PDB file of C-alpha atoms in Angstrom:
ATOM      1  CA  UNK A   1       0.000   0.000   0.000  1.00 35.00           C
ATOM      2  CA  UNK A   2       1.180   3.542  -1.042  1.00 36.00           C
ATOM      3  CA  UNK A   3       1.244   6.099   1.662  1.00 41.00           C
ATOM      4  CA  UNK A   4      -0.636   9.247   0.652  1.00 40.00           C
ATOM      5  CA  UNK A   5      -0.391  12.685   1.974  1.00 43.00           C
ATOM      6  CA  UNK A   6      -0.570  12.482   5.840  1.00 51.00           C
ATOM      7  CA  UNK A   7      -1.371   8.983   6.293  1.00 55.00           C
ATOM      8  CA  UNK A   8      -1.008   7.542   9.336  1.00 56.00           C
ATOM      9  CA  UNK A   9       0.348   3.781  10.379  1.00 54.00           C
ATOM     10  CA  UNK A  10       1.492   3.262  14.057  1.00 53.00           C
ATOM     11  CA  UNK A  11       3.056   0.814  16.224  1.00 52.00           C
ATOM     12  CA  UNK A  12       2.046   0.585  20.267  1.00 50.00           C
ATOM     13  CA  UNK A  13       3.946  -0.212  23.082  1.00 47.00           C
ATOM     14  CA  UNK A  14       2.953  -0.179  26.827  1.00 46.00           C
ATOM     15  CA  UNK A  15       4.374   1.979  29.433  1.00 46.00           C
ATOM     16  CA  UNK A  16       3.337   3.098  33.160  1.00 51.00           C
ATOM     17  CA  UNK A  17       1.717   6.131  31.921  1.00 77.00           C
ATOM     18  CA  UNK A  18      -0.353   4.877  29.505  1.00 90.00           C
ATOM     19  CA  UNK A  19       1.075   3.823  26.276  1.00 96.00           C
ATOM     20  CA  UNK A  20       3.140   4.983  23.866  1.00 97.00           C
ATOM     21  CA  UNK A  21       2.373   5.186  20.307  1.00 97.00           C
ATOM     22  CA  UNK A  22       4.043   5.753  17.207  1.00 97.00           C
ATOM     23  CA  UNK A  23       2.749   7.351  14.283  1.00 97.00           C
ATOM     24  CA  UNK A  24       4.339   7.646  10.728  1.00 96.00           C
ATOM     25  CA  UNK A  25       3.811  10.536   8.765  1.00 96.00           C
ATOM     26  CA  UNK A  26       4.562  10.486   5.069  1.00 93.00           C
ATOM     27  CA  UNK A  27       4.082  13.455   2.057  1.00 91.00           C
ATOM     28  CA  UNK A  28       4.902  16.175   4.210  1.00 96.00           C
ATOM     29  CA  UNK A  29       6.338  19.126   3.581  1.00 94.00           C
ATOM     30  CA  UNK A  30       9.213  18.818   0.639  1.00 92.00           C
ATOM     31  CA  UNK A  31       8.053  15.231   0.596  1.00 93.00           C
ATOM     32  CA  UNK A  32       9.264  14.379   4.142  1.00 94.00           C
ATOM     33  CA  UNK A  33       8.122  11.792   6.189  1.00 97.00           C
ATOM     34  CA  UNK A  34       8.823  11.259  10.167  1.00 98.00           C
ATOM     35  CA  UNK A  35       7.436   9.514  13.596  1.00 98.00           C
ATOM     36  CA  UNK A  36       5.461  10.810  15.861  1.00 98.00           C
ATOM     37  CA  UNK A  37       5.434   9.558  19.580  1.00 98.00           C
ATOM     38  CA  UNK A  38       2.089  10.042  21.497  1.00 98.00           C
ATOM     39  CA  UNK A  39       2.351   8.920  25.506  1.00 98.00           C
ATOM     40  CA  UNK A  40      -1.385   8.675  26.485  1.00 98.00           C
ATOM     41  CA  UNK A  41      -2.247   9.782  30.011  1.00 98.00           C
ATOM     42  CA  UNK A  42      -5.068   7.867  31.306  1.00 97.00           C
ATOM     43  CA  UNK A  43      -4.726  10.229  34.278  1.00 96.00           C
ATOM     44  CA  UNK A  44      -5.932  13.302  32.315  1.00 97.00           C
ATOM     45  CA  UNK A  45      -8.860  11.380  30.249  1.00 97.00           C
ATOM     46  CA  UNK A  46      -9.319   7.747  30.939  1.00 97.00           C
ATOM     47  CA  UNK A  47     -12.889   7.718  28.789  1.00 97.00           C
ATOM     48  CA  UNK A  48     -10.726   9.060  25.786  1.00 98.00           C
ATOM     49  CA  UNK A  49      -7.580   7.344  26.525  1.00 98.00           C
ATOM     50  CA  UNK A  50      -9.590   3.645  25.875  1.00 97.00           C
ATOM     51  CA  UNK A  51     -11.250   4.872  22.970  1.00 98.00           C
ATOM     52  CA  UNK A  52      -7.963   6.133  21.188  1.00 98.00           C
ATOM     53  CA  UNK A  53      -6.063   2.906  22.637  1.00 98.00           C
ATOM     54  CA  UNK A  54      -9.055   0.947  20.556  1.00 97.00           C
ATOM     55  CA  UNK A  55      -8.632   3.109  17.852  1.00 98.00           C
ATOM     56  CA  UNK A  56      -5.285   2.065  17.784  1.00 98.00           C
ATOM     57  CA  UNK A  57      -5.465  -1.621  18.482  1.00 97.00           C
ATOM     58  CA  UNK A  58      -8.396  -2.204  15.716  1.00 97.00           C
ATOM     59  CA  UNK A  59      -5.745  -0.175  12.983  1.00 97.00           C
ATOM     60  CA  UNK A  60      -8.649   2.393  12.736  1.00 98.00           C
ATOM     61  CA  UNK A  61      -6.062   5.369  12.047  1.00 97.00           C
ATOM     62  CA  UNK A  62      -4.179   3.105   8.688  1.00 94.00           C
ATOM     63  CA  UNK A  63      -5.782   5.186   6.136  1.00 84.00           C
ATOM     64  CA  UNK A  64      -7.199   8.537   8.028  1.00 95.00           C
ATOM     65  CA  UNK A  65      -5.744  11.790   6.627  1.00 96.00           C
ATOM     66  CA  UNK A  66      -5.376  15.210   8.657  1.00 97.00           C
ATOM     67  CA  UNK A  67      -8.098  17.047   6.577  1.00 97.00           C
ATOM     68  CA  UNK A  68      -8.075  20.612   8.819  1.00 98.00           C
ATOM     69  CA  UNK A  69      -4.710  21.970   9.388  1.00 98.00           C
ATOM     70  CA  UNK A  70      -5.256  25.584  10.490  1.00 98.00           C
ATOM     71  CA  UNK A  71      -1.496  27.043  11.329  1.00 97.00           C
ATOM     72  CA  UNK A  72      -0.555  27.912  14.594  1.00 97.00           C
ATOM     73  CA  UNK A  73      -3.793  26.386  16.289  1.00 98.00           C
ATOM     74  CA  UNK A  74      -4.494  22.621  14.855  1.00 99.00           C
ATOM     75  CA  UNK A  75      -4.447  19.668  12.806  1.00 98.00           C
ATOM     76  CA  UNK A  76      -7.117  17.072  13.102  1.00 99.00           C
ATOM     77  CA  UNK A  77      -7.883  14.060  12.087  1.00 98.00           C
ATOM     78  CA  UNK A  78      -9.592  10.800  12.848  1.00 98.00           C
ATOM     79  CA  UNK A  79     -12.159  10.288   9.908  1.00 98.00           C
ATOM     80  CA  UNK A  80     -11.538   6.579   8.380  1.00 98.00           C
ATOM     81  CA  UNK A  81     -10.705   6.914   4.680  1.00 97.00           C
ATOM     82  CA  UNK A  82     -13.330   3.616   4.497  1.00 98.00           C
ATOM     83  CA  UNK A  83     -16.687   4.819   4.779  1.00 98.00           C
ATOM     84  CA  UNK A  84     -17.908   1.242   5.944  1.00 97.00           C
ATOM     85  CA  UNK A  85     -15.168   1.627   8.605  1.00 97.00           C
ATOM     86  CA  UNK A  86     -15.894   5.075   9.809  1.00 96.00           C
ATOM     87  CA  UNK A  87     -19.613   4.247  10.009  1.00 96.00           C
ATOM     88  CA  UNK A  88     -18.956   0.917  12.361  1.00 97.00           C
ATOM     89  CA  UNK A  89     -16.989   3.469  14.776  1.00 97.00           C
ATOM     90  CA  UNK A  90     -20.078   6.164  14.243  1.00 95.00           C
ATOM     91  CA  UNK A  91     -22.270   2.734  15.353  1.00 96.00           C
ATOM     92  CA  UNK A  92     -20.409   2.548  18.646  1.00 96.00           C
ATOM     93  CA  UNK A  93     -21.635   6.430  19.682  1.00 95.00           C
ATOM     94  CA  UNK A  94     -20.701   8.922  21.284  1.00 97.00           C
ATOM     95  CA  UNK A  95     -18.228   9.260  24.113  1.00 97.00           C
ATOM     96  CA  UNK A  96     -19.027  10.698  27.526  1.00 97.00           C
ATOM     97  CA  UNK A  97     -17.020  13.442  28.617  1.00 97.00           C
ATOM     98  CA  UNK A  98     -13.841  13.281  30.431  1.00 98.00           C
ATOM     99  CA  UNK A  99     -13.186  16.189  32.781  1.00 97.00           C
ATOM    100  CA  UNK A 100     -10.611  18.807  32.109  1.00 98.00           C
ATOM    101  CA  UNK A 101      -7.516  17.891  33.830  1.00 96.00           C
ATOM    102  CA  UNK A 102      -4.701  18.431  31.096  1.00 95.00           C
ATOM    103  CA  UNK A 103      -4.481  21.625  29.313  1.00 98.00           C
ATOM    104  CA  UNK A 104      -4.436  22.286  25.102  1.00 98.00           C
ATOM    105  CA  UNK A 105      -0.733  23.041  25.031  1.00 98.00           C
ATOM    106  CA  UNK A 106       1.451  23.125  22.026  1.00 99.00           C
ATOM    107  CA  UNK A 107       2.032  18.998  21.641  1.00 99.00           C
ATOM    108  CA  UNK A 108      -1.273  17.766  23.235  1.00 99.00           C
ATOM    109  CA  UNK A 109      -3.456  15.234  21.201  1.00 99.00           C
ATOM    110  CA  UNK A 110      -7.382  16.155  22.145  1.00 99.00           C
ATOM    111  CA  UNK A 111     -10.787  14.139  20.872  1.00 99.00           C
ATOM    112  CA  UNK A 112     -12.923  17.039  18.743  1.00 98.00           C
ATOM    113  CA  UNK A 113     -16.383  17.616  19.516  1.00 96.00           C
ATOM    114  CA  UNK A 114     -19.675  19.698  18.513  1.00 94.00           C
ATOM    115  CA  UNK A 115     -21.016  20.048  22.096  1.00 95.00           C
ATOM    116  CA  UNK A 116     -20.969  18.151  25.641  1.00 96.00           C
ATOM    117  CA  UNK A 117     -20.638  14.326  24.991  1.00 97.00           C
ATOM    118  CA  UNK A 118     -19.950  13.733  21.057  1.00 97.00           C
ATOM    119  CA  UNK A 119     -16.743  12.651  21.125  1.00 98.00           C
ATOM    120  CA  UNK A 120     -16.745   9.753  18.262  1.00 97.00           C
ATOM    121  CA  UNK A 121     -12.940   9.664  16.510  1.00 98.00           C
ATOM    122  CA  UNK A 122     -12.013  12.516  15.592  1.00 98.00           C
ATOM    123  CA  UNK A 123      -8.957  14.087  16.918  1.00 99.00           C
ATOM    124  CA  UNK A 124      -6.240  17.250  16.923  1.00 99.00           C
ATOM    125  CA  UNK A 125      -3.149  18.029  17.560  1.00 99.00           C
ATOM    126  CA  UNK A 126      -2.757  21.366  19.206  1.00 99.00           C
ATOM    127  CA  UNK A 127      -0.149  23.212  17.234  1.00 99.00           C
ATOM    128  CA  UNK A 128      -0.155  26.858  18.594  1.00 98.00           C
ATOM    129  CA  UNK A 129       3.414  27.997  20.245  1.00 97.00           C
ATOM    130  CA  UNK A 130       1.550  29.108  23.380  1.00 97.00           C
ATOM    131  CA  UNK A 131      -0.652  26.824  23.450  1.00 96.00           C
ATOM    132  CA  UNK A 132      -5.082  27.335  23.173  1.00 98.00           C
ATOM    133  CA  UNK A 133      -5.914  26.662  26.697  1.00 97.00           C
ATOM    134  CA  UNK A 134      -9.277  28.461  26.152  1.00 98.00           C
ATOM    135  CA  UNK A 135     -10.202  25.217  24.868  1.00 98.00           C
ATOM    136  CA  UNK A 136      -9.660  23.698  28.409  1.00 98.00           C
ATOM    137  CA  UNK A 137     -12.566  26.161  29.538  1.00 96.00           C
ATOM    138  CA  UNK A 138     -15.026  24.214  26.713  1.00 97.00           C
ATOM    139  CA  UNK A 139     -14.530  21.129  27.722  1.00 97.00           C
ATOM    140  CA  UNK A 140     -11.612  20.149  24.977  1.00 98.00           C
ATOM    141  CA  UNK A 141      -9.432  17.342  27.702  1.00 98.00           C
ATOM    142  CA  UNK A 142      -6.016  16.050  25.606  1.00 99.00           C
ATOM    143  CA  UNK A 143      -5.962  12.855  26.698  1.00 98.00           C
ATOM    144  CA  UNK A 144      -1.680  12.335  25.707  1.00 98.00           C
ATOM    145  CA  UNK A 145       1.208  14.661  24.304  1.00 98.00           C
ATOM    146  CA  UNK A 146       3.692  13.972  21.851  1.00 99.00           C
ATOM    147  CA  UNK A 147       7.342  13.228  23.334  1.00 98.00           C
ATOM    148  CA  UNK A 148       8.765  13.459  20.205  1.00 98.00           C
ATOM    149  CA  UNK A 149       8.436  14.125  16.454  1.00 98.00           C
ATOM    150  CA  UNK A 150       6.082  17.182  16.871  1.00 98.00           C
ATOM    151  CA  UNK A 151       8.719  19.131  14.264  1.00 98.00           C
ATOM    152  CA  UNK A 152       6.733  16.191  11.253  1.00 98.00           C
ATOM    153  CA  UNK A 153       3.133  17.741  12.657  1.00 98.00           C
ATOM    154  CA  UNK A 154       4.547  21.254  11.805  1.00 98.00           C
ATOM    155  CA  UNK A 155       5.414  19.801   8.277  1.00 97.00           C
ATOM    156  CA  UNK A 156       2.135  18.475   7.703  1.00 97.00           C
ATOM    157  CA  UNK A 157       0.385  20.158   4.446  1.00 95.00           C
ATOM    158  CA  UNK A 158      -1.512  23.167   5.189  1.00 95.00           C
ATOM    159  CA  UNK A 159      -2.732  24.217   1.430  1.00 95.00           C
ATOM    160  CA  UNK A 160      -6.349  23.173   1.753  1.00 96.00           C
ATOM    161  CA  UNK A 161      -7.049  24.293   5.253  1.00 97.00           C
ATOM    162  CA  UNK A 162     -10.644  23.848   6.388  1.00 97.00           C
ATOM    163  CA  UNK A 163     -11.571  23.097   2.143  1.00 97.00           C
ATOM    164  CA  UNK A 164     -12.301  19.325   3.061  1.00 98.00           C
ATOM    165  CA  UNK A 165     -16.160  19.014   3.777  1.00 98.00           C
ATOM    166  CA  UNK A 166     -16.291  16.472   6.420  1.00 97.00           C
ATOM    167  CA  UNK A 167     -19.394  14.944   5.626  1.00 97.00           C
ATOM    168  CA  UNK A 168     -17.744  13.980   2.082  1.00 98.00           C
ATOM    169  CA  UNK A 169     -15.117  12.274   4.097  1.00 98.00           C
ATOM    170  CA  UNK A 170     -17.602  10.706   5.882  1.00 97.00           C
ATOM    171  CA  UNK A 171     -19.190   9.680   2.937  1.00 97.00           C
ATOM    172  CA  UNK A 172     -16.484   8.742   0.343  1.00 98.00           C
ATOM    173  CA  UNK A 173     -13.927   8.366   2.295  1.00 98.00           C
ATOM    174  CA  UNK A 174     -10.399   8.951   1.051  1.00 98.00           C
ATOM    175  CA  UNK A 175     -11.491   8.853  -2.968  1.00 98.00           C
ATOM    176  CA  UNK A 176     -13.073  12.302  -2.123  1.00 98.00           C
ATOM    177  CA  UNK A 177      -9.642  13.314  -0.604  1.00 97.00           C
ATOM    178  CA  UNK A 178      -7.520  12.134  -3.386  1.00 96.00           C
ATOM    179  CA  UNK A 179      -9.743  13.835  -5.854  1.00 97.00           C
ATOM    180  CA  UNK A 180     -10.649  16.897  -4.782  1.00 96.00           C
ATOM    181  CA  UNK A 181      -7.337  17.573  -2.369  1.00 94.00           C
ATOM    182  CA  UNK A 182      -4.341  15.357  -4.001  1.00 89.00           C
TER     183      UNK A 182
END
């Protein structure tokens, strides 16, 4: 299989902390690829810490492209390029809120929502140099950081923005992406 722009594969390990996972980026910047290492911290958000760890475990994230990359706040992702897939995950609903206990700091890895308890699988990656901690006051709780790599995120391609509808994702999966966003 060919990795396309900002795929993601990754490889888990346990540690005391949670785990440690290890995401490969490829088609970045200049045509740069690099890992990523998340430590999860059950401590912070153990409702979103087992759904990410599942995530992980089922290979839910082979395939999934960042499709928002807004500079100097985030890049998200966490939309299965397999509609079939991503509509399984959509089957399992909505997760209940953890409380706030980390804080959206440059690094942190956060579930998205739309409102109090609808976090599914999508994710970001908080991006801004000083952090956006007024998402800690709406209920946004990372639940890990990245230890190292976070110089790949800041390579990650940030032409189309917010262009990527969503619900196209949702719907046609990565064939949208590749056509409309190669």
């Amino acid at each position: 299989t060919t990795k396309t722009s900002n795929d993601l594969e990754s490889d888990a390990m346990s540690v005391t902390e949670g785990r440690l996972i290890t995401f490969e980026l490829a088609n970045l910047k200049g045509g740069n690829s690099g890992k990523v290492t998340i430590q999860t911290k059950p401590s912070w958000a153990p409702i979103g810490v087992e759904r990410f760890h599942d995530l992980v475990d089922s290979g839910f994230f082979a395939g999934c492209r960042f499709f928002r990359v807004v500079p100097n706040f985030v890049v998200q992702f966490g939309i299965n390029g397999d509609p079939a897939v991503e509509k399984s995950w959509k089957a399992k609903g909505n997760l209940k809120d953890d409380p706030v206990v980390g804080t959206n700091q440059r690094g942190t890895i956060t579930f998205a929502t739309s409102g109090p308890n609808t976090r599914t699988t999508q994710m970001f990656i908080n991006t801004n140099p000083v952090g956006n901690k007024f998402l800690d006051k709406q209920g946004f709780s990372p639940i890990g950081e990245i230890i190292s790599g976070m110089e790949f995120v800041d390579q990650i391609n940030e032409e189309y923005r917010e262009l990527p509808n969503q619900g196209k994702i949702n719907n046609r999966g990565n064939e949208y992406l590749d056509k409309e966003f190669p």
